[in-house]
Coordinates of C-alpha atoms in Angstrom, one line a residue:
M1 CA -8.0 61.6 137.6
R2 CA -9.8 58.9 139.6
K3 CA -11.9 57.8 136.7
Y4 CA -8.7 57.6 134.6
L5 CA -6.9 55.4 137.2
F6 CA -10.0 53.3 137.7
S7 CA -10.4 52.7 133.9
A8 CA -6.7 51.9 133.5
G9 CA -6.8 49.5 136.4
L10 CA -9.9 47.8 135.0
A11 CA -8.3 47.5 131.6
L12 CA -5.2 45.9 133.1
L13 CA -7.3 43.5 135.1
V14 CA -9.2 42.4 131.9
A15 CA -5.9 42.0 130.0
A16 CA -4.3 40.0 132.8
T17 CA -7.3 37.7 133.0
S18 CA -7.4 37.0 129.2
V19 CA -3.7 36.2 129.3
S20 CA -4.1 33.8 132.2
V21 CA -7.1 32.1 130.5
T22 CA -5.0 31.7 127.3
A23 CA -2.1 30.2 129.3
V24 CA -4.5 27.6 130.8
V25 CA -6.1 26.7 127.5
Q26 CA -2.8 26.0 125.7
P27 CA -1.8 22.8 127.6
A28 CA -5.0 21.2 126.2
F29 CA -3.3 21.3 122.8
A30 CA -0.2 19.5 124.1
A31 CA -2.5 16.7 125.4
E32 CA -3.4 15.9 121.8
I33 CA 0.2 14.9 121.0
K34 CA 0.2 11.1 120.4
Y35 CA 3.8 10.4 119.3
V36 CA 7.1 12.1 118.9
V37 CA 9.1 11.0 115.9
N38 CA 12.7 12.3 115.5
G39 CA 11.8 15.2 117.8
I40 CA 8.7 16.2 115.8
P41 CA 5.4 15.9 117.7
I42 CA 2.6 14.0 115.9
T43 CA -0.9 15.1 116.9
T44 CA -4.2 13.5 116.6
G45 CA -4.9 15.9 113.7
D46 CA -1.9 14.6 111.8
I47 CA -3.0 11.1 112.3
A48 CA -6.5 11.9 111.1
H49 CA -5.1 13.3 107.8

């Protein structure tokens, strides 16, 4: 029973860590927005194309 609880706790910790890392990485994409035209964000990738 202890091994099961330990494994479940460890899996939950890994899942929570990956979610928090993903949440931190996403604002970097928002920093690439250069302009907003009629409510549509224009990114550096759009400008390059």
